[in-house]
Each structure stands twice: as C-alpha cells, then as structure tokens.
Amino acid sequence: MRLRALLENDALGLRLLGGEDELDRGVRGVMTTDLRDPSRYLSGGELVLTGLAWWHTAADSEPFVRILATAGVAGLAAGEAELGDIPADLVEACSRHRLPLFAVNESVAFATITEYVVRQVSGERADDLAAVVDRHRRLMTSGPAGGGPEVVLDLLGSDLDLRAWVLSPTGRQIAGADKALPPAVSAALAGEHLAATRIGRRAPHRATIGGATYSLFPIRNTGRGAAAPASRDVRESVLSDWLLAVEADAGDWPAARLDLLQGVTQLIAVERDRREAARTVRRRLAQEVLELVQAGAAPAEIAARLRVTAPVLLPGLGTAPHWQVVVARVDWAQDGAGDAGAGVAAGGTATAIEPGPVAQSLLEEILVDPAAAGADPTDRIAVAHTGDEAIALVPLPAVPADPDAPGTGSTVAGLHADALLNSVRDPLSAGLADDGRLTLGVSAAVSSAEGLRGALEEARHARRVAAARPGRVCAAGHHELASHVLLLPFVPDDVRRAFTARLLDPLSDYDRRHRAELIPTLEAFLDCDGSWTRCATRLHLHVNTLRYRVGRIEQLTGRDLSRLEDKLDFFLALRMS
C-alpha cells in the first residue's frame, strides 16, 4: 500500500504534519515502539507508530528520526494522547530527513491502524487476514474473556491451514492449535529459537524436530508495555520474548505470506503487553514486602502487608499458611562482576546490562505452575528485583492431608530447587549461550512474617552455593545448607585437585591398567556404610572378592577403610572429583 492511503481512510483520523511529497512511498508493515533506538526491530518500509514516551526534551527528536530514516522506514505516526500536540522539534526533524509525519488522534487506537495496514499489505489471502485482525480486535476490546492468542491461532488453522503455537522462552505453551505440542518438542523449539537469536540469525528461524519442520517467529515486546527493553542488546529481551512456532517451512513462502505472519506476531504482542502490564500490581506488592523485610520492619507490619498480598496471589483461598522465598540472578560475562567468574570468563562488550529486570522476567516464567487454572498461570507469582537479584515471594496454600492416613491437619507442597529447573535447563542454556549464567536458590517454607528475613538470607546463601558450581543453569535448595554440600563448592580449585589426586589417582591408574573397578567398588562400599554383605550383594560379588578389592584400595592409598577419618576423606574426594 501507499502512504497516502492512510489519509483516504477517515476512520483512522490521521493528520499529515509533513512529507506531502513522499506520500507515494510503499508500506510493507507496521511497528509500534516507544524505544529511543528501535533500529534492531526495523527492516525498512514500516509505518512506525509511537506514543512519544521516549520524548523528554527537544534534543530527543533528531536522533530518533535519524535512526528511522537510516533504517528506511516509510513514515512516522505519533500519538497525541501522551503530550497533546506533537512537539515542533519532531516536526522539524522529520522535515529535515524527508520522513512523512502523521498525528494520531487520541481517540484512535494504534491497534486500529495496525489492523488496517496489515490488511492492506498482505496481497495474498487478504480476506483471511482481515478475519484474523477483526477477531483479535474484538478480543482486545472485550478483555481476557475474548480468548487471548488462541483466537488468532484458531483462525490461522481454519483459514490458512497453518498449525501454530505461542511458546514462552522456556518452551511453555501459552496458546496453540487444538493438538498441544509434546513438552520435549516445545522445549527443543524454544532452545533452537534462543540459540538462533543469540547468534543474530534473521527470523524466521527454521527447525526440524522429530521429523517435522517448524518456522519460528519472534514475538517481541512492542515498547509500550511495563517492562519494555531499554537498550538494543539482545540479551535484555531474549530470555523474556515469546515466539510463534508454525508447523511449516517458511523458506519458500512469498513475501506476502511472510508479511501476514509478521502481522500476526504484532497482534499477539498486544496480548503479551497486556499480560506484562497486569504483572505490575503483583510486582509492586512483592517489592513492598521485600523492602519491609530487608529494612528489618516489625513482624506485625510485615504480616499486615502479607494479608494485603495474599488475596491477590491466592484469589478465593484467603491467607497463605506458608511462604517460600526464591532468589535468582543472571550474570553476563561482560559485567566482570558478581558470580560471573564462577564458570563464565570475563570479557565481552562494554554495553551495560541491568541484570535485575532480566532475572525478574525469567524467574516469573520459571515459577509458573503448569497445573494452575485461568487464562494466565502467572497470576499467582510475585517477583521483585533489587540490585542484581530477582526475589520471588511464593505463597504455599495448605494441601489437605489424606483422611485415611495417620494424623490430622494439612501438608505443604513446597518448591524444590532442581525440580524448578529440570524442564527449562536446555532452552535457557541456549539463550544464555557462552556468556550468560543463571543461578537460583530456594528457601525452606516459613509460616510467619518473622521467618521471612531468615528465608530470604537462606535463599540467597543457597544461590551462592549454586553459583559456585559449574554449568550455565544451576540451583540449590535449603536442604543443602545443612550438609557437606554447602562447604565443597567453596574449596579452592587447586586444593580440590590436589586432595582428590592423592586419594583417587592411584586407584584410577590401577583401574585403567587392570580393569579392576576399584573406584566403583569404593563408591558402593561407602554408600553401604561399610557393610560387607550389602556391598557384595549390590556389586554381585562374593564377599571374599570384595575384601580383596578393598584391601587393594588400602594398599594403593595407604589408608584404612575401617577408620572413620579415612572413610570421610574418601567420601569427600569422590564428591569433589
């Protein structure tokens, strides 16, 4: 379509402020943004819609317009809802760069303009796309009852014969075709998308999983939500952006169909922004409780704040009898600080990344309960961020005890550190690539406001234990703080290597030469608490054979496995090896 077509549609209510000689420019798509620098999202030919939230002084207009002109956008439409009249300096900057500028009346929604442009630019199956956007417009005006992204995906299936799913960065299915993707496939697709995004491959990304080919389209924050990315560094958004997975190979699609799918992702992004904005209340509640806990407020004051928080996080269930605290941190190698040295080499670019918001979005995703009911399963998660950490306050409703079981009362189903990360470790590792790291700590459940400060410190300490371990994605729980596991990660590497070498190298060398399996025998002997009979049974050996092997271990190392001290040394050496 041509730019002048926008002025011919009275329903759009656009006024031309400059660029009349450029109205024959072609429009290939539409993008909504309030970023100071949206260049990474531009490919040329777009009509850019902006609410002017980026504008603070007259000096802001020139660099913004220069970026748009350099990217080759078709025109700029600025909303009047934020500032009233469009700033004169913006009009002048557009005139200098020969960029057509439109004013959008405050009564006209950006979604209306988006729908019109997407309909016009999709020459193939325009009627089908019109049905998609019209249905989605009804969704946006009617709120959550309208059905969310499922409405758009249903129409893609019925009208365009495309099966598609909206996935989170961890592979969680947010919306999709009537047949859900297997969790392993969803996680693999998310990992493929994150890996391709991190290396800068142009979307859509192609992935083949289980014999089926998928095309992966990013659903990026439009810049109008509560947590819009503030810089152009892909690491700020890669772990929070949704993706659209279409079961088809888009490599041979015509441009019109690619534009159609890009338009669909923009419509779904509106729903993503709505959900993001809805999280602000829960985030604020968590922030208020966290500030009280860290300031050492009186338990009565914290308890009062929890009573306000509980109905929001546990609608219809009253107050929570127990709470858990989860602390997460994302470190990038470029920062050269914090825990980045524990498995991530320093270096990288000089661009500063604020890790707190990144960890906040990621922790909200990790804590989603797959069994939670409702349109948005994140509606019971409150995550704040302070400094480099994200801190979640997790309510634990009581689970009624089995009436047939001994005793009475209820139990608490708490979170477990490893279980939180098991299903998301692979896709997140792809998004973190070779310069990022996620560490997470989980506290024990507490039943009162007095216990929250201790739970917070416990979760922080558990996270530091996780940070001392190798790997891109690591977690530790409160149960590890009362174990030797707490101490081992903090043993210096050179001490660790020397200690294990003295005890285990003679056994490894002997096993390599004679296939004697002394190391497995030692592990089994210690696991059986030194019981000859149980160990022989486990290894399917005669007791005399076991005694021979243990004697050989003692001979090679000069240790006595009947002594507690030597058993303990071997145990620690095996754990550190």
Coordinates of C-alpha atoms in Angstrom, one line a residue, residues 233 235 333-335 347-353:
D233 CA 21.4 -5.5 23.5
R235 CA 20.4 -10.2 26.0
A333 CA 30.4 -12.3 31.1
Q334 CA 30.7 -8.7 30.1
D335 CA 29.9 -7.5 33.6
G347 CA 35.2 -10.0 28.7
G348 CA 32.7 -9.0 26.1
T349 CA 31.5 -5.7 25.0
A350 CA 31.2 -2.5 27.1
T351 CA 27.4 -2.4 26.9
A352 CA 26.0 -2.4 30.4
I353 CA 23.1 -4.8 31.1

